[in-house]
Structures are given as C-alpha cells and as structure tokens.
JSON list of C-alpha atoms in Angstrom, two decimals:
[
{"chain": "A", "resi": 2, "resn": "UNK", "atom": "CA", "xyz": [-5.44, -27.89, -17.71]},
{"chain": "A", "resi": 3, "resn": "UNK", "atom": "CA", "xyz": [-3.80, -30.77, -15.86]},
{"chain": "A", "resi": 4, "resn": "UNK", "atom": "CA", "xyz": [-3.09, -30.50, -12.17]},
{"chain": "A", "resi": 5, "resn": "UNK", "atom": "CA", "xyz": [0.04, -29.43, -10.75]},
{"chain": "A", "resi": 6, "resn": "UNK", "atom": "CA", "xyz": [1.45, -31.23, -8.10]},
{"chain": "A", "resi": 7, "resn": "UNK", "atom": "CA", "xyz": [2.90, -27.67, -6.43]},
{"chain": "A", "resi": 8, "resn": "UNK", "atom": "CA", "xyz": [0.88, -24.53, -6.10]},
{"chain": "A", "resi": 9, "resn": "UNK", "atom": "CA", "xyz": [3.69, -22.37, -8.33]},
{"chain": "A", "resi": 10, "resn": "UNK", "atom": "CA", "xyz": [5.73, -19.40, -7.97]},
{"chain": "A", "resi": 11, "resn": "UNK", "atom": "CA", "xyz": [5.36, -16.23, -10.29]},
{"chain": "A", "resi": 12, "resn": "UNK", "atom": "CA", "xyz": [8.20, -14.94, -11.62]},
{"chain": "A", "resi": 13, "resn": "UNK", "atom": "CA", "xyz": [7.70, -11.16, -13.88]},
{"chain": "A", "resi": 14, "resn": "UNK", "atom": "CA", "xyz": [10.98, -10.33, -16.42]},
{"chain": "A", "resi": 15, "resn": "UNK", "atom": "CA", "xyz": [10.61, -6.85, -16.96]},
{"chain": "A", "resi": 16, "resn": "UNK", "atom": "CA", "xyz": [12.80, -4.61, -19.02]},
{"chain": "A", "resi": 17, "resn": "UNK", "atom": "CA", "xyz": [16.03, -4.03, -16.98]},
{"chain": "A", "resi": 18, "resn": "UNK", "atom": "CA", "xyz": [19.80, -5.12, -17.60]},
{"chain": "A", "resi": 19, "resn": "UNK", "atom": "CA", "xyz": [20.13, -8.41, -15.98]},
{"chain": "A", "resi": 20, "resn": "UNK", "atom": "CA", "xyz": [18.59, -11.43, -17.64]},
{"chain": "A", "resi": 21, "resn": "UNK", "atom": "CA", "xyz": [21.12, -13.57, -16.35]},
{"chain": "A", "resi": 22, "resn": "UNK", "atom": "CA", "xyz": [19.51, -13.13, -12.80]},
{"chain": "A", "resi": 23, "resn": "UNK", "atom": "CA", "xyz": [16.43, -14.33, -14.01]},
{"chain": "A", "resi": 24, "resn": "UNK", "atom": "CA", "xyz": [18.08, -17.02, -15.61]},
{"chain": "A", "resi": 25, "resn": "UNK", "atom": "CA", "xyz": [19.83, -18.49, -12.63]},
{"chain": "A", "resi": 26, "resn": "UNK", "atom": "CA", "xyz": [16.67, -17.55, -10.03]},
{"chain": "A", "resi": 27, "resn": "UNK", "atom": "CA", "xyz": [14.28, -20.03, -12.72]},
{"chain": "A", "resi": 28, "resn": "UNK", "atom": "CA", "xyz": [17.13, -22.77, -12.18]},
{"chain": "A", "resi": 29, "resn": "UNK", "atom": "CA", "xyz": [17.09, -22.38, -8.95]},
{"chain": "A", "resi": 30, "resn": "UNK", "atom": "CA", "xyz": [13.58, -22.90, -8.29]},
{"chain": "A", "resi": 31, "resn": "UNK", "atom": "CA", "xyz": [13.72, -25.80, -11.03]},
{"chain": "A", "resi": 32, "resn": "UNK", "atom": "CA", "xyz": [16.81, -27.70, -9.16]},
{"chain": "A", "resi": 33, "resn": "UNK", "atom": "CA", "xyz": [14.57, -27.04, -5.65]},
{"chain": "A", "resi": 34, "resn": "UNK", "atom": "CA", "xyz": [11.39, -28.74, -7.24]},
{"chain": "A", "resi": 35, "resn": "UNK", "atom": "CA", "xyz": [9.03, -25.40, -7.35]},
{"chain": "A", "resi": 36, "resn": "UNK", "atom": "CA", "xyz": [6.24, -25.12, -10.06]},
{"chain": "A", "resi": 37, "resn": "UNK", "atom": "CA", "xyz": [6.89, -22.20, -12.13]},
{"chain": "A", "resi": 38, "resn": "UNK", "atom": "CA", "xyz": [4.48, -19.46, -13.86]},
{"chain": "A", "resi": 39, "resn": "UNK", "atom": "CA", "xyz": [6.69, -17.13, -16.36]},
{"chain": "A", "resi": 40, "resn": "UNK", "atom": "CA", "xyz": [5.71, -14.02, -17.53]},
{"chain": "A", "resi": 41, "resn": "UNK", "atom": "CA", "xyz": [8.62, -12.12, -19.92]},
{"chain": "A", "resi": 42, "resn": "UNK", "atom": "CA", "xyz": [7.31, -8.27, -20.56]},
{"chain": "A", "resi": 43, "resn": "UNK", "atom": "CA", "xyz": [7.51, -7.09, -24.03]},
{"chain": "A", "resi": 44, "resn": "UNK", "atom": "CA", "xyz": [10.36, -4.96, -23.19]},
{"chain": "A", "resi": 45, "resn": "UNK", "atom": "CA", "xyz": [12.32, -7.89, -21.32]},
{"chain": "A", "resi": 46, "resn": "UNK", "atom": "CA", "xyz": [12.64, -9.46, -24.77]},
{"chain": "A", "resi": 47, "resn": "UNK", "atom": "CA", "xyz": [14.66, -7.06, -25.86]},
{"chain": "A", "resi": 48, "resn": "UNK", "atom": "CA", "xyz": [16.59, -7.03, -23.15]},
{"chain": "A", "resi": 49, "resn": "UNK", "atom": "CA", "xyz": [16.97, -10.18, -23.81]},
{"chain": "A", "resi": 50, "resn": "UNK", "atom": "CA", "xyz": [17.82, -10.51, -27.52]},
{"chain": "A", "resi": 51, "resn": "UNK", "atom": "CA", "xyz": [20.73, -7.91, -26.67]},
{"chain": "A", "resi": 52, "resn": "UNK", "atom": "CA", "xyz": [22.43, -10.07, -23.76]},
{"chain": "A", "resi": 53, "resn": "UNK", "atom": "CA", "xyz": [22.17, -13.30, -25.26]},
{"chain": "A", "resi": 54, "resn": "UNK", "atom": "CA", "xyz": [21.04, -12.78, -29.17]},
{"chain": "A", "resi": 55, "resn": "UNK", "atom": "CA", "xyz": [17.63, -15.37, -28.51]},
{"chain": "A", "resi": 56, "resn": "UNK", "atom": "CA", "xyz": [14.18, -13.64, -29.78]},
{"chain": "A", "resi": 57, "resn": "UNK", "atom": "CA", "xyz": [11.91, -14.75, -26.93]},
{"chain": "A", "resi": 58, "resn": "UNK", "atom": "CA", "xyz": [8.63, -15.70, -28.81]},
{"chain": "A", "resi": 59, "resn": "UNK", "atom": "CA", "xyz": [5.09, -16.42, -27.42]},
{"chain": "A", "resi": 60, "resn": "UNK", "atom": "CA", "xyz": [4.44, -19.80, -29.97]},
{"chain": "A", "resi": 61, "resn": "UNK", "atom": "CA", "xyz": [7.92, -21.28, -29.00]},
{"chain": "A", "resi": 62, "resn": "UNK", "atom": "CA", "xyz": [8.17, -20.09, -25.58]},
{"chain": "A", "resi": 63, "resn": "UNK", "atom": "CA", "xyz": [9.88, -23.66, -24.52]},
{"chain": "A", "resi": 64, "resn": "UNK", "atom": "CA", "xyz": [12.45, -23.79, -26.80]},
{"chain": "A", "resi": 65, "resn": "UNK", "atom": "CA", "xyz": [13.15, -20.32, -26.35]},
{"chain": "A", "resi": 66, "resn": "UNK", "atom": "CA", "xyz": [13.05, -20.96, -22.62]},
{"chain": "A", "resi": 67, "resn": "UNK", "atom": "CA", "xyz": [14.99, -23.88, -22.99]},
{"chain": "A", "resi": 68, "resn": "UNK", "atom": "CA", "xyz": [17.91, -22.33, -25.24]},
{"chain": "A", "resi": 69, "resn": "UNK", "atom": "CA", "xyz": [18.32, -19.45, -22.61]},
{"chain": "A", "resi": 70, "resn": "UNK", "atom": "CA", "xyz": [18.43, -21.35, -19.16]},
{"chain": "A", "resi": 71, "resn": "UNK", "atom": "CA", "xyz": [21.21, -22.82, -21.14]},
{"chain": "A", "resi": 72, "resn": "UNK", "atom": "CA", "xyz": [23.46, -19.86, -21.40]},
{"chain": "A", "resi": 73, "resn": "UNK", "atom": "CA", "xyz": [26.15, -18.93, -18.28]},
{"chain": "A", "resi": 74, "resn": "UNK", "atom": "CA", "xyz": [26.43, -15.03, -17.01]},
{"chain": "A", "resi": 75, "resn": "UNK", "atom": "CA", "xyz": [29.33, -14.77, -19.74]},
{"chain": "A", "resi": 76, "resn": "UNK", "atom": "CA", "xyz": [27.13, -15.34, -22.40]},
{"chain": "A", "resi": 77, "resn": "UNK", "atom": "CA", "xyz": [28.18, -18.65, -23.55]},
{"chain": "A", "resi": 78, "resn": "UNK", "atom": "CA", "xyz": [25.60, -21.23, -24.80]},
{"chain": "A", "resi": 79, "resn": "UNK", "atom": "CA", "xyz": [25.52, -25.13, -23.36]},
{"chain": "A", "resi": 80, "resn": "UNK", "atom": "CA", "xyz": [26.87, -24.04, -19.79]},
{"chain": "A", "resi": 81, "resn": "UNK", "atom": "CA", "xyz": [24.29, -25.38, -17.78]},
{"chain": "A", "resi": 82, "resn": "UNK", "atom": "CA", "xyz": [21.97, -28.47, -19.03]},
{"chain": "A", "resi": 83, "resn": "UNK", "atom": "CA", "xyz": [18.19, -28.13, -20.75]},
{"chain": "A", "resi": 84, "resn": "UNK", "atom": "CA", "xyz": [16.01, -27.32, -17.81]},
{"chain": "A", "resi": 85, "resn": "UNK", "atom": "CA", "xyz": [13.35, -30.10, -16.42]},
{"chain": "A", "resi": 86, "resn": "UNK", "atom": "CA", "xyz": [10.63, -29.07, -14.55]},
{"chain": "A", "resi": 87, "resn": "UNK", "atom": "CA", "xyz": [7.01, -27.31, -14.35]},
{"chain": "A", "resi": 88, "resn": "UNK", "atom": "CA", "xyz": [7.23, -24.53, -15.96]},
{"chain": "A", "resi": 89, "resn": "UNK", "atom": "CA", "xyz": [4.06, -22.45, -17.25]},
{"chain": "A", "resi": 90, "resn": "UNK", "atom": "CA", "xyz": [3.98, -19.42, -19.06]},
{"chain": "A", "resi": 91, "resn": "UNK", "atom": "CA", "xyz": [1.69, -16.78, -19.74]},
{"chain": "A", "resi": 92, "resn": "UNK", "atom": "CA", "xyz": [2.21, -13.62, -21.95]},
{"chain": "A", "resi": 93, "resn": "UNK", "atom": "CA", "xyz": [2.31, -10.28, -20.70]},
{"chain": "A", "resi": 94, "resn": "UNK", "atom": "CA", "xyz": [-0.75, -8.97, -22.77]},
{"chain": "A", "resi": 95, "resn": "UNK", "atom": "CA", "xyz": [-2.98, -11.89, -21.53]},
{"chain": "A", "resi": 96, "resn": "UNK", "atom": "CA", "xyz": [-4.62, -9.77, -18.66]},
{"chain": "A", "resi": 97, "resn": "UNK", "atom": "CA", "xyz": [-7.57, -12.41, -18.21]},
{"chain": "A", "resi": 98, "resn": "UNK", "atom": "CA", "xyz": [-4.00, -15.34, -17.78]},
{"chain": "A", "resi": 99, "resn": "UNK", "atom": "CA", "xyz": [-4.56, -17.79, -14.82]},
{"chain": "A", "resi": 100, "resn": "UNK", "atom": "CA", "xyz": [-2.13, -14.91, -12.19]},
{"chain": "A", "resi": 101, "resn": "UNK", "atom": "CA", "xyz": [-4.25, -12.35, -12.82]},
{"chain": "A", "resi": 102, "resn": "UNK", "atom": "CA", "xyz": [-7.06, -13.55, -10.20]},
{"chain": "A", "resi": 103, "resn": "UNK", "atom": "CA", "xyz": [-6.45, -13.40, -6.50]},
{"chain": "A", "resi": 104, "resn": "UNK", "atom": "CA", "xyz": [-7.90, -16.66, -6.73]},
{"chain": "A", "resi": 105, "resn": "UNK", "atom": "CA", "xyz": [-5.78, -18.38, -8.66]},
{"chain": "A", "resi": 106, "resn": "UNK", "atom": "CA", "xyz": [-3.33, -20.01, -6.40]},
{"chain": "A", "resi": 107, "resn": "UNK", "atom": "CA", "xyz": [0.58, -19.08, -5.99]},
{"chain": "A", "resi": 108, "resn": "UNK", "atom": "CA", "xyz": [3.09, -18.94, -3.47]},
{"chain": "A", "resi": 109, "resn": "UNK", "atom": "CA", "xyz": [4.02, -15.40, -4.34]},
{"chain": "A", "resi": 110, "resn": "UNK", "atom": "CA", "xyz": [5.51, -13.26, -6.94]},
{"chain": "A", "resi": 111, "resn": "UNK", "atom": "CA", "xyz": [9.76, -13.19, -7.81]},
{"chain": "A", "resi": 112, "resn": "UNK", "atom": "CA", "xyz": [10.46, -9.96, -9.96]},
{"chain": "A", "resi": 113, "resn": "UNK", "atom": "CA", "xyz": [13.86, -10.57, -11.26]},
{"chain": "A", "resi": 114, "resn": "UNK", "atom": "CA", "xyz": [14.99, -7.62, -12.57]},
{"chain": "A", "resi": 115, "resn": "UNK", "atom": "CA", "xyz": [12.69, -4.72, -11.91]},
{"chain": "A", "resi": 116, "resn": "UNK", "atom": "CA", "xyz": [13.13, -1.78, -14.51]},
{"chain": "A", "resi": 117, "resn": "UNK", "atom": "CA", "xyz": [12.76, 1.20, -12.80]},
{"chain": "A", "resi": 118, "resn": "UNK", "atom": "CA", "xyz": [9.84, 1.46, -14.58]},
{"chain": "A", "resi": 119, "resn": "UNK", "atom": "CA", "xyz": [8.32, -1.82, -13.72]},
{"chain": "A", "resi": 120, "resn": "UNK", "atom": "CA", "xyz": [8.50, -0.41, -9.93]},
{"chain": "A", "resi": 121, "resn": "UNK", "atom": "CA", "xyz": [6.62, 2.69, -10.64]},
{"chain": "A", "resi": 122, "resn": "UNK", "atom": "CA", "xyz": [4.06, 0.92, -12.51]},
{"chain": "A", "resi": 123, "resn": "UNK", "atom": "CA", "xyz": [3.33, -1.58, -9.80]},
{"chain": "A", "resi": 124, "resn": "UNK", "atom": "CA", "xyz": [3.69, 0.87, -6.57]},
{"chain": "A", "resi": 125, "resn": "UNK", "atom": "CA", "xyz": [1.19, 3.40, -8.18]},
{"chain": "A", "resi": 126, "resn": "UNK", "atom": "CA", "xyz": [-0.74, 0.12, -9.31]},
{"chain": "A", "resi": 127, "resn": "UNK", "atom": "CA", "xyz": [-1.39, 1.05, -12.98]},
{"chain": "A", "resi": 128, "resn": "UNK", "atom": "CA", "xyz": [-1.65, -2.95, -14.11]},
{"chain": "A", "resi": 129, "resn": "UNK", "atom": "CA", "xyz": [-0.61, -1.88, -17.38]},
{"chain": "A", "resi": 130, "resn": "UNK", "atom": "CA", "xyz": [0.38, -5.70, -18.24]},
{"chain": "A", "resi": 131, "resn": "UNK", "atom": "CA", "xyz": [0.02, -9.27, -17.01]},
{"chain": "A", "resi": 132, "resn": "UNK", "atom": "CA", "xyz": [3.22, -8.77, -14.75]},
{"chain": "A", "resi": 133, "resn": "UNK", "atom": "CA", "xyz": [2.52, -5.62, -12.96]},
{"chain": "A", "resi": 134, "resn": "UNK", "atom": "CA", "xyz": [-0.97, -7.05, -12.54]},
{"chain": "A", "resi": 135, "resn": "UNK", "atom": "CA", "xyz": [0.19, -10.03, -10.90]},
{"chain": "A", "resi": 136, "resn": "UNK", "atom": "CA", "xyz": [2.33, -8.15, -8.60]},
{"chain": "A", "resi": 137, "resn": "UNK", "atom": "CA", "xyz": [-0.73, -5.87, -7.23]},
{"chain": "A", "resi": 138, "resn": "UNK", "atom": "CA", "xyz": [-2.67, -8.86, -6.85]},
{"chain": "A", "resi": 139, "resn": "UNK", "atom": "CA", "xyz": [0.44, -10.47, -5.07]},
{"chain": "A", "resi": 140, "resn": "UNK", "atom": "CA", "xyz": [0.45, -7.00, -2.70]},
{"chain": "A", "resi": 141, "resn": "UNK", "atom": "CA", "xyz": [-3.70, -7.58, -2.22]},
{"chain": "A", "resi": 142, "resn": "UNK", "atom": "CA", "xyz": [-3.87, -10.94, -1.62]},
{"chain": "A", "resi": 143, "resn": "UNK", "atom": "CA", "xyz": [-0.66, -10.00, 0.84]},
{"chain": "A", "resi": 144, "resn": "UNK", "atom": "CA", "xyz": [1.48, -12.91, -0.88]},
{"chain": "A", "resi": 145, "resn": "UNK", "atom": "CA", "xyz": [5.31, -12.53, -1.07]},
{"chain": "A", "resi": 146, "resn": "UNK", "atom": "CA", "xyz": [6.38, -10.31, -3.77]},
{"chain": "A", "resi": 147, "resn": "UNK", "atom": "CA", "xyz": [10.43, -10.04, -3.91]},
{"chain": "A", "resi": 148, "resn": "UNK", "atom": "CA", "xyz": [11.37, -6.86, -6.72]},
{"chain": "A", "resi": 149, "resn": "UNK", "atom": "CA", "xyz": [15.12, -7.40, -7.42]},
{"chain": "A", "resi": 150, "resn": "UNK", "atom": "CA", "xyz": [15.57, -3.58, -8.60]},
{"chain": "A", "resi": 151, "resn": "UNK", "atom": "CA", "xyz": [18.56, -3.50, -11.13]},
{"chain": "A", "resi": 152, "resn": "UNK", "atom": "CA", "xyz": [19.09, 0.27, -11.89]},
{"chain": "A", "resi": 153, "resn": "UNK", "atom": "CA", "xyz": [22.01, 2.70, -10.24]},
{"chain": "A", "resi": 154, "resn": "UNK", "atom": "CA", "xyz": [21.57, 5.88, -9.69]},
{"chain": "A", "resi": 155, "resn": "UNK", "atom": "CA", "xyz": [18.55, 5.95, -8.24]},
{"chain": "A", "resi": 156, "resn": "UNK", "atom": "CA", "xyz": [16.45, 9.67, -8.36]},
{"chain": "A", "resi": 157, "resn": "UNK", "atom": "CA", "xyz": [14.34, 10.36, -5.66]},
{"chain": "A", "resi": 158, "resn": "UNK", "atom": "CA", "xyz": [11.01, 9.56, -7.15]},
{"chain": "A", "resi": 159, "resn": "UNK", "atom": "CA", "xyz": [12.20, 5.54, -7.87]},
{"chain": "A", "resi": 160, "resn": "UNK", "atom": "CA", "xyz": [13.24, 5.58, -4.22]},
{"chain": "A", "resi": 161, "resn": "UNK", "atom": "CA", "xyz": [9.78, 6.73, -3.08]},
{"chain": "A", "resi": 162, "resn": "UNK", "atom": "CA", "xyz": [8.20, 4.14, -5.23]},
{"chain": "A", "resi": 163, "resn": "UNK", "atom": "CA", "xyz": [10.78, 1.74, -3.55]},
{"chain": "A", "resi": 164, "resn": "UNK", "atom": "CA", "xyz": [9.34, 2.85, -0.02]},
{"chain": "A", "resi": 165, "resn": "UNK", "atom": "CA", "xyz": [6.10, 2.34, -1.47]},
{"chain": "A", "resi": 166, "resn": "UNK", "atom": "CA", "xyz": [6.77, -1.09, -2.32]},
{"chain": "A", "resi": 167, "resn": "UNK", "atom": "CA", "xyz": [8.18, -1.92, 1.00]},
{"chain": "A", "resi": 168, "resn": "UNK", "atom": "CA", "xyz": [5.35, -0.20, 3.24]},
{"chain": "A", "resi": 169, "resn": "UNK", "atom": "CA", "xyz": [2.75, -2.36, 0.99]},
{"chain": "A", "resi": 170, "resn": "UNK", "atom": "CA", "xyz": [4.73, -5.35, 2.47]},
{"chain": "A", "resi": 171, "resn": "UNK", "atom": "CA", "xyz": [7.17, -6.09, -0.78]},
{"chain": "A", "resi": 172, "resn": "UNK", "atom": "CA", "xyz": [10.78, -7.09, 0.01]},
{"chain": "A", "resi": 173, "resn": "UNK", "atom": "CA", "xyz": [12.87, -4.92, -2.24]},
{"chain": "A", "resi": 174, "resn": "UNK", "atom": "CA", "xyz": [16.07, -6.65, -2.77]},
{"chain": "A", "resi": 175, "resn": "UNK", "atom": "CA", "xyz": [19.14, -4.48, -4.89]},
{"chain": "A", "resi": 176, "resn": "UNK", "atom": "CA", "xyz": [20.91, -6.77, -7.47]},
{"chain": "A", "resi": 177, "resn": "UNK", "atom": "CA", "xyz": [23.83, -6.06, -5.33]},
{"chain": "A", "resi": 178, "resn": "UNK", "atom": "CA", "xyz": [26.27, -8.67, -5.86]},
{"chain": "A", "resi": 179, "resn": "UNK", "atom": "CA", "xyz": [28.65, -9.15, -2.57]},
{"chain": "A", "resi": 180, "resn": "UNK", "atom": "CA", "xyz": [32.28, -10.79, -2.95]},
{"chain": "A", "resi": 181, "resn": "UNK", "atom": "CA", "xyz": [32.53, -12.19, 0.71]},
{"chain": "A", "resi": 182, "resn": "UNK", "atom": "CA", "xyz": [31.15, -15.60, -0.68]},
{"chain": "A", "resi": 183, "resn": "UNK", "atom": "CA", "xyz": [34.53, -15.90, -3.07]},
{"chain": "A", "resi": 184, "resn": "UNK", "atom": "CA", "xyz": [33.46, -15.12, -6.35]},
{"chain": "A", "resi": 185, "resn": "UNK", "atom": "CA", "xyz": [35.95, -16.06, -9.14]},
{"chain": "A", "resi": 186, "resn": "UNK", "atom": "CA", "xyz": [33.65, -15.70, -12.25]},
{"chain": "A", "resi": 187, "resn": "UNK", "atom": "CA", "xyz": [30.34, -13.64, -13.24]},
{"chain": "A", "resi": 188, "resn": "UNK", "atom": "CA", "xyz": [28.38, -16.60, -12.90]},
{"chain": "A", "resi": 189, "resn": "UNK", "atom": "CA", "xyz": [29.30, -16.91, -9.00]},
{"chain": "A", "resi": 190, "resn": "UNK", "atom": "CA", "xyz": [28.04, -12.73, -8.40]},
{"chain": "A", "resi": 191, "resn": "UNK", "atom": "CA", "xyz": [24.68, -13.28, -10.48]},
{"chain": "A", "resi": 192, "resn": "UNK", "atom": "CA", "xyz": [24.55, -16.86, -8.52]},
{"chain": "A", "resi": 193, "resn": "UNK", "atom": "CA", "xyz": [24.77, -15.05, -5.65]},
{"chain": "A", "resi": 194, "resn": "UNK", "atom": "CA", "xyz": [22.17, -12.65, -6.21]},
{"chain": "A", "resi": 195, "resn": "UNK", "atom": "CA", "xyz": [19.68, -15.14, -7.68]},
{"chain": "A", "resi": 196, "resn": "UNK", "atom": "CA", "xyz": [20.03, -16.92, -4.34]},
{"chain": "A", "resi": 197, "resn": "UNK", "atom": "CA", "xyz": [19.44, -13.94, -1.98]},
{"chain": "A", "resi": 198, "resn": "UNK", "atom": "CA", "xyz": [16.11, -13.96, -3.84]},
{"chain": "A", "resi": 199, "resn": "UNK", "atom": "CA", "xyz": [15.34, -17.24, -3.43]},
{"chain": "A", "resi": 200, "resn": "UNK", "atom": "CA", "xyz": [16.21, -16.76, 0.01]},
{"chain": "A", "resi": 201, "resn": "UNK", "atom": "CA", "xyz": [13.95, -13.70, 0.86]},
{"chain": "A", "resi": 202, "resn": "UNK", "atom": "CA", "xyz": [11.06, -16.26, -1.12]},
{"chain": "A", "resi": 203, "resn": "UNK", "atom": "CA", "xyz": [12.28, -19.43, 1.42]},
{"chain": "A", "resi": 204, "resn": "UNK", "atom": "CA", "xyz": [13.24, -21.43, -1.18]},
{"chain": "A", "resi": 205, "resn": "UNK", "atom": "CA", "xyz": [16.15, -23.66, -0.51]},
{"chain": "A", "resi": 206, "resn": "UNK", "atom": "CA", "xyz": [19.30, -23.65, -3.03]},
{"chain": "A", "resi": 207, "resn": "UNK", "atom": "CA", "xyz": [23.27, -23.79, -2.69]},
{"chain": "A", "resi": 208, "resn": "UNK", "atom": "CA", "xyz": [23.98, -20.88, -5.81]},
{"chain": "A", "resi": 209, "resn": "UNK", "atom": "CA", "xyz": [26.55, -19.55, -2.74]},
{"chain": "A", "resi": 210, "resn": "UNK", "atom": "CA", "xyz": [28.67, -20.06, 0.01]},
{"chain": "A", "resi": 211, "resn": "UNK", "atom": "CA", "xyz": [27.13, -18.51, 2.80]},
{"chain": "A", "resi": 212, "resn": "UNK", "atom": "CA", "xyz": [29.33, -16.77, 5.85]},
{"chain": "A", "resi": 213, "resn": "UNK", "atom": "CA", "xyz": [30.07, -18.51, 8.44]},
{"chain": "A", "resi": 214, "resn": "UNK", "atom": "CA", "xyz": [32.07, -16.24, 10.93]},
{"chain": "A", "resi": 215, "resn": "UNK", "atom": "CA", "xyz": [35.42, -16.67, 9.83]},
{"chain": "A", "resi": 216, "resn": "UNK", "atom": "CA", "xyz": [37.35, -13.73, 8.04]},
{"chain": "A", "resi": 217, "resn": "UNK", "atom": "CA", "xyz": [39.29, -14.65, 5.00]},
{"chain": "A", "resi": 218, "resn": "UNK", "atom": "CA", "xyz": [37.43, -18.14, 4.80]},
{"chain": "A", "resi": 219, "resn": "UNK", "atom": "CA", "xyz": [36.56, -17.91, 1.19]},
{"chain": "A", "resi": 220, "resn": "UNK", "atom": "CA", "xyz": [40.31, -16.68, 0.04]},
{"chain": "A", "resi": 221, "resn": "UNK", "atom": "CA", "xyz": [42.51, -19.76, -1.33]},
{"chain": "A", "resi": 222, "resn": "UNK", "atom": "CA", "xyz": [44.82, -20.88, 1.16]},
{"chain": "A", "resi": 223, "resn": "UNK", "atom": "CA", "xyz": [48.47, -21.39, -0.53]}
]
C-alpha cells in the first residue's frame, strides 16, 4: 500500500436521504487537497440508487464514485467534472479495515448524511458495521466527529442519542440549509450544508457566501 501525502478524513455515508450532501462534502474535501477514506453503508447504497440511479459496487467503486460526483443536486449528470484526488474505499462489512483501529492515522470522521439508525448505533457504541466502528474509534481517540443528521421530525429517543453524541465530543450538525447566502438553486442549498460540515472540520472551502453583516446583501440589485 503506497504511502499517502496527507492524513485522511474518513467520510461515512449512511442510509438517510441526502446523498447530494455527501457528494458535495467529498468534492469540497478533494478540492481542498484533502485525502479521503470512504465508507458507504449498505443502506446508503439503496438511497443512492433511488436518488441517482447509480448502483454503488465494491468491485467498481472508483467508476461508480466518479459517476456519482459528477451529478448535481438536481440529479443531472455531468454537472461537475470527474473527481481528482486521493480516495481510498473500504467496504462497510470490512471490520478489519484500516480505520477500524485507533492506530490507523486519520484527522477525523464526517458522517454525511447520518440516519437516525446510524446516530443510535454510534451513540450506543454498537459497531455493527465499519461506519459505526470507525465513529466509535473516532470518539475514543478524541478525534473530530461531525454527524450531519438528516431526519425530521425527531423523536425523543433520537434527541437523547444526539445529546449523548454531543456529550461524547461529537459535533451534531443537522442538515439544515439557510437562505441568507443568496441561494437560487437546489445545489446552493446543498452546498451550504456541505460547507458547514467542512467548517466544522476546519477545512477551507468556497461553497457558500458567508454572512458579512449587511442586511439584504445577498439579494440581487435592480
């Protein structure tokens, strides 16, 4: 296995609706020159198939990832150029994968989107698949864990799980787009959430226009 130039971020994609959020975060990390270790849960493959028509396959993951990252949030292929950068893929059932151990160097983990089932599994320390195992390792090693939960409404049990994650040191980041940045397309709203995930990770990006203290500053003039 070749030595990597940069310590990677682990990106975990769970089964919640919102695969465009994951794609935008991946594009943002690679655009910033970051290395990525990717874990795609079994449930998320069904969501990806439903939202994009792409069947994500272990044996052809690079081709499938390349196709996925060209899709815009509106489902249109070819919106973005093929990805370039350092990505390593680990199967969700591979509990012997590198990131399953605390001795494997990573900067942290971003779970985008995070389903309520994923949230519960991480909060309870179940480690039923690689995604949950890596999240547990991230917490025990005191590394940064960003959980972009994507569900509404939230019941009391999920709220308790989110509080438990916060108390354990995770950053709970609901996938809640904002409108002050002057969004005019669905991709703008997706990029806002992805940008906030990258903000939480401390990764520079230019995915959305930041607030500068001017009321109405993002509205078109005329």
